mmCIF file of C-alpha atoms and ligand atoms in Angstrom:
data_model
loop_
_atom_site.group_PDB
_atom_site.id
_atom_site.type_symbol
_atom_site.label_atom_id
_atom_site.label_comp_id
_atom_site.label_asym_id
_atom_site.label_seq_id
_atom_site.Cartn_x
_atom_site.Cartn_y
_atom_site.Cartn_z
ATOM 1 C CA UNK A 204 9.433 -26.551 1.161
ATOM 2 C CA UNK A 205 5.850 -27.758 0.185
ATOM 3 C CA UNK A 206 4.098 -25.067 -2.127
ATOM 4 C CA UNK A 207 1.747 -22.736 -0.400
ATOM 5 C CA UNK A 208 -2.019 -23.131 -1.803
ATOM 6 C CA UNK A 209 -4.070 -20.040 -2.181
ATOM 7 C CA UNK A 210 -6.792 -18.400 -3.382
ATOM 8 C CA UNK A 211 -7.414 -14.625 -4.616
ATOM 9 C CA UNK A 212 -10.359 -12.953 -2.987
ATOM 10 C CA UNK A 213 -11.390 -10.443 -6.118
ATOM 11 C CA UNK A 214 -10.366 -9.929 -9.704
ATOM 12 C CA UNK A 215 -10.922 -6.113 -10.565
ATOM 13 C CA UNK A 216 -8.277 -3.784 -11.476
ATOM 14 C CA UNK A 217 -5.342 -4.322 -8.776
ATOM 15 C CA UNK A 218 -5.790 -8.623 -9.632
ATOM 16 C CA UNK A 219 -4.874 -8.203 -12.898
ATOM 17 C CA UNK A 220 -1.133 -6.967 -11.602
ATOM 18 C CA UNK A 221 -1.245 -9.551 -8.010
ATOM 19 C CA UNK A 222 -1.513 -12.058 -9.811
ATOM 20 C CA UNK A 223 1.213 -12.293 -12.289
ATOM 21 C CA UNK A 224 3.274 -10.449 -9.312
ATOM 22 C CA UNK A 225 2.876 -13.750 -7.400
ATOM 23 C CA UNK A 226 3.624 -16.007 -11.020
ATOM 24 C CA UNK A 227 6.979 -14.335 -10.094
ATOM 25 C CA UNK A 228 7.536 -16.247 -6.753
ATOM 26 C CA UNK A 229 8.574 -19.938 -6.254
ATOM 27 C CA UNK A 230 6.844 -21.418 -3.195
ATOM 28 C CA UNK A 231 3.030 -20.398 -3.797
ATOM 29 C CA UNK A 232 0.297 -22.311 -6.144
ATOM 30 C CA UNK A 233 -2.992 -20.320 -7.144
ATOM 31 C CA UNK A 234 -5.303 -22.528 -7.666
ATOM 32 C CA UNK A 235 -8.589 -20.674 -7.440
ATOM 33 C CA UNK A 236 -10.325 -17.139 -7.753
ATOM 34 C CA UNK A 237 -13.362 -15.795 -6.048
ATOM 35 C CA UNK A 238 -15.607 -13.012 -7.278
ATOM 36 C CA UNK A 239 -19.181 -11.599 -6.676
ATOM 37 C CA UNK A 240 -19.762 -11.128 -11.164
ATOM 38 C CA UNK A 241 -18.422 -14.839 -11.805
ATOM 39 C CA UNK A 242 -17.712 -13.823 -15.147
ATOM 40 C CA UNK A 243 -14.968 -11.683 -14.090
ATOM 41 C CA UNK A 244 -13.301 -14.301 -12.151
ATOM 42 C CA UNK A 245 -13.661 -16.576 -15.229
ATOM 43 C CA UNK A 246 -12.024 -14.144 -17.607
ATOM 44 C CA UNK A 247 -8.640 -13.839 -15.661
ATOM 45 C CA UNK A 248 -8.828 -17.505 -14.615
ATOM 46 C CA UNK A 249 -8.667 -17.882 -18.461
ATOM 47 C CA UNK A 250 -5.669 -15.515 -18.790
ATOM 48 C CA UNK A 251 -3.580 -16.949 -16.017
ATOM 49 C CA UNK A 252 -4.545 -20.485 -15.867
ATOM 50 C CA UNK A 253 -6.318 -20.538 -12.838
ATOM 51 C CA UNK A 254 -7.664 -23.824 -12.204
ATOM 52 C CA UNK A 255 -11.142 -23.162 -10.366
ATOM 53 C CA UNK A 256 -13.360 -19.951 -10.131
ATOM 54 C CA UNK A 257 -16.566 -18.819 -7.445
ATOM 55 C CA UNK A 258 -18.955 -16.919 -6.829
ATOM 56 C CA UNK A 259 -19.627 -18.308 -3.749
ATOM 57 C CA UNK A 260 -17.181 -17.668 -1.113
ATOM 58 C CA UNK A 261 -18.460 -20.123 1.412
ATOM 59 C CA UNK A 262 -18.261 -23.289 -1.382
ATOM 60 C CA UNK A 263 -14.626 -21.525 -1.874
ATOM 61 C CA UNK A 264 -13.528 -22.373 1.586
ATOM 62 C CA UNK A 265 -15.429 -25.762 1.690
ATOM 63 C CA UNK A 266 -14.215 -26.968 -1.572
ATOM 64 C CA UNK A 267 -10.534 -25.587 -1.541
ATOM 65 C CA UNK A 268 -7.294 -26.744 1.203
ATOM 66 C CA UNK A 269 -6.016 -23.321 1.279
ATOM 67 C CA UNK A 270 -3.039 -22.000 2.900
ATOM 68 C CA UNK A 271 -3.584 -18.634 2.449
ATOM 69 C CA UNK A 272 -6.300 -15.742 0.530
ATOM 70 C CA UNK A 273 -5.215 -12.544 -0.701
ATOM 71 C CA UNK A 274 -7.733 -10.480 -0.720
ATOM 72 C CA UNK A 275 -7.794 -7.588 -3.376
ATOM 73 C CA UNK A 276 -11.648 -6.159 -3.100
ATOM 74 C CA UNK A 277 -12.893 -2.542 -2.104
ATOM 75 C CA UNK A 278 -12.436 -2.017 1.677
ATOM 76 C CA UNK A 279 -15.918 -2.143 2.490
ATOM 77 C CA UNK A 280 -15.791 -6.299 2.014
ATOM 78 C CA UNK A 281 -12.143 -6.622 3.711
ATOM 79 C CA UNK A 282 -13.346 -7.621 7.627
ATOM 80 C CA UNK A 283 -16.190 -9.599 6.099
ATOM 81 C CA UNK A 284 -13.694 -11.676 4.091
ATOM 82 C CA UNK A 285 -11.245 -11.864 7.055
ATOM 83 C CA UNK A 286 -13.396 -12.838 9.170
ATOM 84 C CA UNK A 287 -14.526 -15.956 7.010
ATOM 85 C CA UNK A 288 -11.027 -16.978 6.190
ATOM 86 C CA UNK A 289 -10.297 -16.778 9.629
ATOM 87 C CA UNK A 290 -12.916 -19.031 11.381
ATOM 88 C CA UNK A 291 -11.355 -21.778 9.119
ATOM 89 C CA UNK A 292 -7.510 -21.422 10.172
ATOM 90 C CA UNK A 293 -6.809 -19.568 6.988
ATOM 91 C CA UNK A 294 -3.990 -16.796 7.119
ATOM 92 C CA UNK A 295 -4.409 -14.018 5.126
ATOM 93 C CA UNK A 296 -3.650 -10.659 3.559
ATOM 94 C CA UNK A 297 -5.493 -7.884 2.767
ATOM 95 C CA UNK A 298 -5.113 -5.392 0.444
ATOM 96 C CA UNK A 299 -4.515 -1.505 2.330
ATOM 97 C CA UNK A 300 -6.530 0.539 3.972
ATOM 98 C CA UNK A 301 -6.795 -2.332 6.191
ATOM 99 C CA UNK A 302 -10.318 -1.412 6.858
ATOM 100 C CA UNK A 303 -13.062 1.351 6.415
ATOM 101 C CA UNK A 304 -12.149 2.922 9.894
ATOM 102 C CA UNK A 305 -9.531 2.334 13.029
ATOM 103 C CA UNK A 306 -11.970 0.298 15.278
ATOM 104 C CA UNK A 307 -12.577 -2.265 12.504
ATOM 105 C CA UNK A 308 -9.208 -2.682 11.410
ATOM 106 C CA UNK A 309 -8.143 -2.822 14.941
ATOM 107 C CA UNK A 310 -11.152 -5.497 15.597
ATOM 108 C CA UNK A 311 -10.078 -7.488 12.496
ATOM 109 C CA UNK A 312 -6.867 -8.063 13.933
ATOM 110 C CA UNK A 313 -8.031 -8.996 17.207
ATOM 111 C CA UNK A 314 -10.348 -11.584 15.332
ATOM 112 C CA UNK A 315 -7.776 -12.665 13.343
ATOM 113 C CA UNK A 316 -5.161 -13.095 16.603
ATOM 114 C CA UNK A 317 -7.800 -14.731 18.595
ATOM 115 C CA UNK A 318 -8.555 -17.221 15.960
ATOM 116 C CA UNK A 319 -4.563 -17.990 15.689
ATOM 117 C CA UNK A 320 -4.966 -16.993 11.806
ATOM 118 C CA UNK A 321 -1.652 -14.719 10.539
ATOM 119 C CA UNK A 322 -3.004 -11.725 8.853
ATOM 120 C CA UNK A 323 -0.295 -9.605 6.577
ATOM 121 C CA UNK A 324 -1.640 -5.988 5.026
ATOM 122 C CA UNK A 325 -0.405 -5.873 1.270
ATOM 123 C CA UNK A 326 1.370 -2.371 1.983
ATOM 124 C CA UNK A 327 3.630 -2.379 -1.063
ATOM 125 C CA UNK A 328 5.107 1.184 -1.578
ATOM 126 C CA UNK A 329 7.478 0.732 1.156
ATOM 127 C CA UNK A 330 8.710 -2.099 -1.617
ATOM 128 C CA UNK A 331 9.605 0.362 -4.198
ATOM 129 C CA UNK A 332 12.963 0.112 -5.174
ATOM 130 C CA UNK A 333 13.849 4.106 -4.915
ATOM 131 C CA UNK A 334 12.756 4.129 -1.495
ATOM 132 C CA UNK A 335 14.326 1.143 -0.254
ATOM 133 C CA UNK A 336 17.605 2.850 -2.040
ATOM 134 C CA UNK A 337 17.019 5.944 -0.289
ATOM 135 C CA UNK A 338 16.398 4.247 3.039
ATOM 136 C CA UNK A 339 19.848 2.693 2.756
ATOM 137 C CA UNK A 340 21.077 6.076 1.838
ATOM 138 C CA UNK A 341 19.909 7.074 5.513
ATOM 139 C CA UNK A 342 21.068 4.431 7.378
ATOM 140 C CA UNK A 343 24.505 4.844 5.937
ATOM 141 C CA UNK A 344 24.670 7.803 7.885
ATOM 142 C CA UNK A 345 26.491 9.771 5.069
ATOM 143 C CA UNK A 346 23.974 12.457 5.187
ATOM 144 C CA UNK A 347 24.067 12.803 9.373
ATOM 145 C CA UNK A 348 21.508 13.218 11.487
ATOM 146 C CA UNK A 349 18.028 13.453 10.243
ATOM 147 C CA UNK A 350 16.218 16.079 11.190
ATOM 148 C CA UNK A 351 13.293 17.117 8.364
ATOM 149 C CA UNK A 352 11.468 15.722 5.789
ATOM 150 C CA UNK A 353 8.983 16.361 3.087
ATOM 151 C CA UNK A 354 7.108 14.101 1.550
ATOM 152 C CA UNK A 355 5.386 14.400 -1.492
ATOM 153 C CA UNK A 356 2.289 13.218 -3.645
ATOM 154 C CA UNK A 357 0.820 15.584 -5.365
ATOM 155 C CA UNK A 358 -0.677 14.605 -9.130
ATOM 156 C CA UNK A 359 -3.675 15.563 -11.391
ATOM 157 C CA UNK A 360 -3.390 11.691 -12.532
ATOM 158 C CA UNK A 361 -7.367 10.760 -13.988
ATOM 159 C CA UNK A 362 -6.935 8.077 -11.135
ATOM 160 C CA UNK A 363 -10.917 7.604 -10.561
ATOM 161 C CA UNK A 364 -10.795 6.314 -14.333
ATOM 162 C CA UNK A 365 -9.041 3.249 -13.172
ATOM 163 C CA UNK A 366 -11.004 2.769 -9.488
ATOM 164 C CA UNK A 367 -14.025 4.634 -10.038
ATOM 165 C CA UNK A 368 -15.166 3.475 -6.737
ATOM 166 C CA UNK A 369 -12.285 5.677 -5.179
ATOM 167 C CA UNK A 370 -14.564 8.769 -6.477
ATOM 168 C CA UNK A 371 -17.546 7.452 -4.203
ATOM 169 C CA UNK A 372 -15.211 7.646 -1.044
ATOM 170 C CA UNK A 373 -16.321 9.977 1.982
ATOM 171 C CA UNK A 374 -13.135 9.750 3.045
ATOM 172 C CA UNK A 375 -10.635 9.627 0.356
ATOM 173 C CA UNK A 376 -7.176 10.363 -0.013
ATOM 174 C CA UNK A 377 -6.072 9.958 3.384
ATOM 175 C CA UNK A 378 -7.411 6.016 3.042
ATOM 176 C CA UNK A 379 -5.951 5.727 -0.543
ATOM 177 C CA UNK A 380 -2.252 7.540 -0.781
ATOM 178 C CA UNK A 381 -2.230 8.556 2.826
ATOM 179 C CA UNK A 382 -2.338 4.541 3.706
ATOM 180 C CA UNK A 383 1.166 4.581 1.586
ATOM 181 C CA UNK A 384 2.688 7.549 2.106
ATOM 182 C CA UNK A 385 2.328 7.703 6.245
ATOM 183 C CA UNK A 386 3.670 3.987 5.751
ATOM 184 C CA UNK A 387 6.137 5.380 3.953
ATOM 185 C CA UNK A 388 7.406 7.635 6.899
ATOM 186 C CA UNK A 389 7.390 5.029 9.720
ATOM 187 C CA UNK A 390 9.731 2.875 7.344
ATOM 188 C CA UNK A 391 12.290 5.676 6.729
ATOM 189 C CA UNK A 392 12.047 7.574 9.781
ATOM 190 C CA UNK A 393 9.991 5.539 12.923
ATOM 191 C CA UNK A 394 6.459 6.106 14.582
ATOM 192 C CA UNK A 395 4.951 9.760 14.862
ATOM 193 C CA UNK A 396 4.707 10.730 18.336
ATOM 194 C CA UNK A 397 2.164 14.144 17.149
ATOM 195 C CA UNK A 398 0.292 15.441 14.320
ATOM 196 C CA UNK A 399 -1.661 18.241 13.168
ATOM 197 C CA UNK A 400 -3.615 17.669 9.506
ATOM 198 C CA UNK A 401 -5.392 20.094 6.989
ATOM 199 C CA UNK A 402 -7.166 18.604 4.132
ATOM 200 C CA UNK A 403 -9.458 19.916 2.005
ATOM 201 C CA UNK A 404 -11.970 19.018 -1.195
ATOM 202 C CA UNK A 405 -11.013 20.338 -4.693
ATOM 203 C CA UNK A 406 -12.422 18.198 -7.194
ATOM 204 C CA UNK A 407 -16.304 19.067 -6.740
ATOM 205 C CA UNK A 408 -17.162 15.778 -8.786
ATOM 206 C CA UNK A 409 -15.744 13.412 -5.853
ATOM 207 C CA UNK A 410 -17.267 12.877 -2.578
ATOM 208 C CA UNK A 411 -14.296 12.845 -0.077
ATOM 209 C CA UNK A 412 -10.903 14.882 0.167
ATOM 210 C CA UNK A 413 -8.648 14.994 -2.470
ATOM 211 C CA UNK A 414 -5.773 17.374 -0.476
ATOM 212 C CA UNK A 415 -4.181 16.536 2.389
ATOM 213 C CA UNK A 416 -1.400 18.164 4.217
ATOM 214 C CA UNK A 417 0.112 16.459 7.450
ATOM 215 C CA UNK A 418 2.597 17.502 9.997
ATOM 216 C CA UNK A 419 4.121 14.551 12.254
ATOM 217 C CA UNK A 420 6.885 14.822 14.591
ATOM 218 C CA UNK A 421 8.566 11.534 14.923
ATOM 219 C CA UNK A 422 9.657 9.987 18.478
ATOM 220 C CA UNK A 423 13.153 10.271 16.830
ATOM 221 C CA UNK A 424 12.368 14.493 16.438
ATOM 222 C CA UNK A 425 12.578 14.682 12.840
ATOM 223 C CA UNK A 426 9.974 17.225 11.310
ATOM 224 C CA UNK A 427 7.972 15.445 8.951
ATOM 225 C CA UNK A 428 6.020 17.308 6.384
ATOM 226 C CA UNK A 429 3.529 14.841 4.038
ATOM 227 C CA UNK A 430 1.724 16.306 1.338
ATOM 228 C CA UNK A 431 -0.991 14.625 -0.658
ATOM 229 C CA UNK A 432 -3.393 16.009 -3.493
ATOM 230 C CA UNK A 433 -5.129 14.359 -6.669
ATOM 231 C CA UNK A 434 -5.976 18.126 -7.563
ATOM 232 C CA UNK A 435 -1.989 19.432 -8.078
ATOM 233 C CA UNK A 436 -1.841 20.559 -12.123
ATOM 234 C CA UNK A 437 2.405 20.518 -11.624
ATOM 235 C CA UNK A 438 4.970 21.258 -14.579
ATOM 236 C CA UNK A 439 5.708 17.235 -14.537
ATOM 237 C CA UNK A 440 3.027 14.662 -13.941
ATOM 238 C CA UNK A 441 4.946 12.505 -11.148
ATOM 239 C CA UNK A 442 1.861 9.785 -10.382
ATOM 240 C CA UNK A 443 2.884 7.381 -8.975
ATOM 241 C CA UNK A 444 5.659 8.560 -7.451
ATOM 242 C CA UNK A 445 6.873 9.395 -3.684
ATOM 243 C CA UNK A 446 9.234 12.178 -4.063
ATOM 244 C CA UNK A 447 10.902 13.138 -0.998
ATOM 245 C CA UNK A 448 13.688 15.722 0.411
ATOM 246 C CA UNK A 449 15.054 14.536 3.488
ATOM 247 C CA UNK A 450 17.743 16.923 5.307
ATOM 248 C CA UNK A 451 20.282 15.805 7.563
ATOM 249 C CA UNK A 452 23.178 17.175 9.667
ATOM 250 C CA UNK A 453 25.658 16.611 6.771
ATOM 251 C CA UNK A 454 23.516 16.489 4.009
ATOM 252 C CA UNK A 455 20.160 16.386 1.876
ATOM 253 C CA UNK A 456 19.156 12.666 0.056
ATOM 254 C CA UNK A 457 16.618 14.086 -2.469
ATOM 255 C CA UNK A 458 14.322 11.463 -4.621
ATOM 256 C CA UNK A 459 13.163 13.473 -7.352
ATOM 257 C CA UNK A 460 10.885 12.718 -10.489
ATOM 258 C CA UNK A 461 11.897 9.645 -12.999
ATOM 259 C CA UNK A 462 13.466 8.327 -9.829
ATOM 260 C CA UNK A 463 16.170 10.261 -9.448
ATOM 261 C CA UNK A 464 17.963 10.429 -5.908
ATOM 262 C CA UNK A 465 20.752 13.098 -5.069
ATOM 263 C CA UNK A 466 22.775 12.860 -2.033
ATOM 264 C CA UNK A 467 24.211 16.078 -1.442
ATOM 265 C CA UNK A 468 27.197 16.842 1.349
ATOM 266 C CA UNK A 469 29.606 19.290 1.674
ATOM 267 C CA UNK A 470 31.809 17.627 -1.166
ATOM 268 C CA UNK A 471 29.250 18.024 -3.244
ATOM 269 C CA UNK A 472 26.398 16.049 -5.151
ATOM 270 C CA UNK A 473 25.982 12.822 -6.291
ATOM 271 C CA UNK A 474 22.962 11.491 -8.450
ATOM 272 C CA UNK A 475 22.133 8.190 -9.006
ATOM 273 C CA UNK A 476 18.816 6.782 -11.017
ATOM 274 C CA UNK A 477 17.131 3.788 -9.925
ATOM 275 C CA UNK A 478 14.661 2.612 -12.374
ATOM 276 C CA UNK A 479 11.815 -0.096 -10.924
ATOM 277 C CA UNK A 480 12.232 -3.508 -12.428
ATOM 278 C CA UNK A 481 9.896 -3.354 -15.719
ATOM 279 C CA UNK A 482 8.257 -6.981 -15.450
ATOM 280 C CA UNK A 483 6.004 -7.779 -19.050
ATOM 281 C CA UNK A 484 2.966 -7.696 -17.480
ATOM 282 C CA UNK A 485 2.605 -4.271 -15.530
ATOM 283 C CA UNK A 486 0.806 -1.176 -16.911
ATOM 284 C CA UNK A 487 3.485 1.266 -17.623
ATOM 285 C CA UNK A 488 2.097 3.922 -15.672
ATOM 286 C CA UNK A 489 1.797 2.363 -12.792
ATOM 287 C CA UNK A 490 5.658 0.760 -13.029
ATOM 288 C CA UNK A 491 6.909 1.647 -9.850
ATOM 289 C CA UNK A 492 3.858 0.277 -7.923
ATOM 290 C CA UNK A 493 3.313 -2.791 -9.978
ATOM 291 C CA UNK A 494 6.966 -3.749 -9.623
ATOM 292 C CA UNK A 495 7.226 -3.575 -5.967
ATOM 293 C CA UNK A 496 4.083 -5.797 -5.703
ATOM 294 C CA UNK A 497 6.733 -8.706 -6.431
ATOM 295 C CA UNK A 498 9.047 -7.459 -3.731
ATOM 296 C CA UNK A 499 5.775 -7.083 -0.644
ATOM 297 C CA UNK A 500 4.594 -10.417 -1.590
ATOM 298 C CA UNK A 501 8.197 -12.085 -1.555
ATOM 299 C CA UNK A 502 8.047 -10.490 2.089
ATOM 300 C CA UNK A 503 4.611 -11.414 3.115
ATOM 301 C CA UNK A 504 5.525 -15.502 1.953
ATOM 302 C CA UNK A 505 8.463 -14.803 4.352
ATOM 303 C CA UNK A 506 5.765 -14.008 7.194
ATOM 304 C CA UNK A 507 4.027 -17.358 5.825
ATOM 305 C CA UNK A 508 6.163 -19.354 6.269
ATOM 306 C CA UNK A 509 7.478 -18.172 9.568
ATOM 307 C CA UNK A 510 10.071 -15.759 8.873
ATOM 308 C CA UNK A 511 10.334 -12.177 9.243
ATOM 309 C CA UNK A 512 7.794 -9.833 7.701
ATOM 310 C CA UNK A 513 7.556 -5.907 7.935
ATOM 311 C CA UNK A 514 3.679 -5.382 6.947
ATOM 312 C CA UNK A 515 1.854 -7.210 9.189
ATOM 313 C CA UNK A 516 -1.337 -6.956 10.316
ATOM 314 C CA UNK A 517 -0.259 -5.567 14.066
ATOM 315 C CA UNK A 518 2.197 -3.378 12.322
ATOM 316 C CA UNK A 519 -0.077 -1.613 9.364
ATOM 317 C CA UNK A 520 -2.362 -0.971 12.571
ATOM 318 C CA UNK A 521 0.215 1.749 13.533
ATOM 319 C CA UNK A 522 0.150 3.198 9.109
ATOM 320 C CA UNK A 523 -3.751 3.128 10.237
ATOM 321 C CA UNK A 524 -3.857 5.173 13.610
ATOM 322 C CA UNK A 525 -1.981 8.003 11.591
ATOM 323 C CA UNK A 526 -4.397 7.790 8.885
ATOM 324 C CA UNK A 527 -7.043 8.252 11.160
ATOM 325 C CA UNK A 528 -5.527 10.666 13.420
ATOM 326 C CA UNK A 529 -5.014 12.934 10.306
ATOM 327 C CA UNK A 530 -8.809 13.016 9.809
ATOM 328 C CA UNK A 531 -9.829 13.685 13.842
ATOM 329 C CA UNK A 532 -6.889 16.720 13.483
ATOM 330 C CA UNK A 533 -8.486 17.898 10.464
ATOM 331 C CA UNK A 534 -11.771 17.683 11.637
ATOM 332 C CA UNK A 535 -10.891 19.300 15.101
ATOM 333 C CA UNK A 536 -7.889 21.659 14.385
ATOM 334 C CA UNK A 537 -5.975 19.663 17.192
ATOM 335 C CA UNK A 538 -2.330 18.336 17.484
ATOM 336 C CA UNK A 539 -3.467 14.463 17.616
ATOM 337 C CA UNK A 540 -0.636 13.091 20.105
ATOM 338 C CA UNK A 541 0.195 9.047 19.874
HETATM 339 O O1 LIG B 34 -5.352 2.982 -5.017
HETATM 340 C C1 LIG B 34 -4.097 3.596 -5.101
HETATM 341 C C2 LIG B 34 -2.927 2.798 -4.780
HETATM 342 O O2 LIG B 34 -2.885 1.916 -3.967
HETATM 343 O O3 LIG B 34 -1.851 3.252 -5.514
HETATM 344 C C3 LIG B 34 -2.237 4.300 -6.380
HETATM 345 C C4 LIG B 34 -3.747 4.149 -6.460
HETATM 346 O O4 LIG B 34 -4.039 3.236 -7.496
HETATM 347 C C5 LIG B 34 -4.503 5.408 -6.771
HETATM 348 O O5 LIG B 34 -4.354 6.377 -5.794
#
């Protein structure tokens, strides 16, 4: 199968780990980078032998043949640059939160469907190895029924050191973690059918929310409990991990820190540790994520090339209406029903 041609729309902190991620895949050729500081673009051009670099992103699309961009900048710039990909037949994905609110991401898709142009979200903690273990746990049906869930990410990690930007956010956490972790849910346990969301500002140095608590009842019935906080000072540091405690009819399936799961039944408990695939190039701290970057894109090329592919653009919409449903219960104290 002929190599797909692409370009990468950005080169601050999350390109330096997409881009070696996609090194890992047969079946894709980078062959140029665009960014507003040039210089930038130049720099990891340099480190991963990228042939061409821009500044300009309309002599980007009428210089290159591209099959696809990935675009990796802030979410302000993620419509504009779909937009522009799309009016040339150029698929694309986009880094999450899809887009600063539900009406745009919901308008970027329609753009993108009307103009025939794929569009994939980069949603990659659904990719992470202890979750796609745990999933299988579920559907194995060894612990029962489902019927609860909590789901956990709470960390005092310095995380605006890395994406100051994030800091600068009027809405934050929701858009950053919520994005993952309400992904997280409609992978393991289907779409919400209600929810009812607290969240609340800790950290007086930021601008948006840093704590957010959500309570979704699936169409399935499970309870779902999702908690969120970049202000949670706990006994161990767990960034960047999902830890969850699901319960069943028969049994619990717990994945606990240093990825850890327990499946526990009435014969007892049995732990297992599945460590994330520790590729040269990812930033230690951020293992579990950077890994799994391999894994979503390995998906999303599947989607490419006209296979099956979980985070599309029509189906992160539904990750997005819960993100923004959280905020309008928050902000109104009302059960937000889907
Ligand atoms: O931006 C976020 C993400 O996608 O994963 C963790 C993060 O870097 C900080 O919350």
């Amino acid at each position: 199968m002929k190599k797909l041609r692409f370009a990468v729309i950005g080169t601050g902190f999350w390109a330096k780990y997409q881009i070696p991620a996609w090194l890992e895949i047969d079946g894709v050729e980078l062959v140029a980078l665009y960014n507003r500081t040039l210089h930038k673009a130049e720099a990891l051009a340099k480190q991963f032998k990228v042939p061409r670099v821009y500044g300009d992103i309309d002599a980007l699309f009428a210089q290159e043949e591209l099959d696809f961009i990935d675009i990796i900048t802030d979410v302000d710039t993620h419509v504009y640059f779909t937009q522009k990909a799309a009016e040339k037949g150029v698929a694309v994905i986009c880094q999450k939160p899809m887009a600063p609110t539900f009406n745009e991401a919901k308008a970027m898709l329609e753009f993108c469907e009307s103009h025939h142009s794929p569009l994939f979200i980069h949603e990659n903690f659904r990719w992470q190895v202890p979750i796609r273990e745990l999933k299988q746990a579920l559907d194995s049906g060894e612990i029962g029924t489902v019927f609860k869930a909590r789901v956990s990410f709470c960390s005092a990690f310095p995380v605006f050191d890395n994406q100051p930007f994030l800091a600068g956010l009027e809405h934050f956490i929701l858009t950053d973690i919520g994005s993952h972790v309400l992904d997280i849910c409609r992978f393991l346990f289907g779409e919400a059918e209600s929810l009812y969301a607290l969240t609340k500002r800790v950290n007086p140095r930021i601008k948006g929310e840093d704590v957010a608590n959500v309570l979704m009842e699936m169409e399935n019935g499970v309870h779902c409990f999702v908690e969120m906080s970049y202000a949670s000072i706990l006994e161990k540091e767990a960034f960047p991990q999902t830890l969850i405690l699901v319960e069943g009819t028969l049994g619990s399936a717990h994945l606990s820190n240093d990825f850890v799961l327990k499946i526990t039944t009435k014969e007892g408990t049995f732990t297992e540790k599945i460590y994330p695939e520790m590729y040269p190039w990812l930033d230690p701290e951020y293992a579990v994520v950077h890994s799994s970057i391999v894994d979503c894109n390995e998906d999303i090329l599947s989607g490419l090339q006209g296979g099956p592919c979980e985070t599309t653009g029509a189906d992160n919409l539904k990750t997005v209406a819960l993100v923004w449903g959280a905020y309008e219960s928050a902000k109104t104290g009302a059960v937000v029903r889907f």
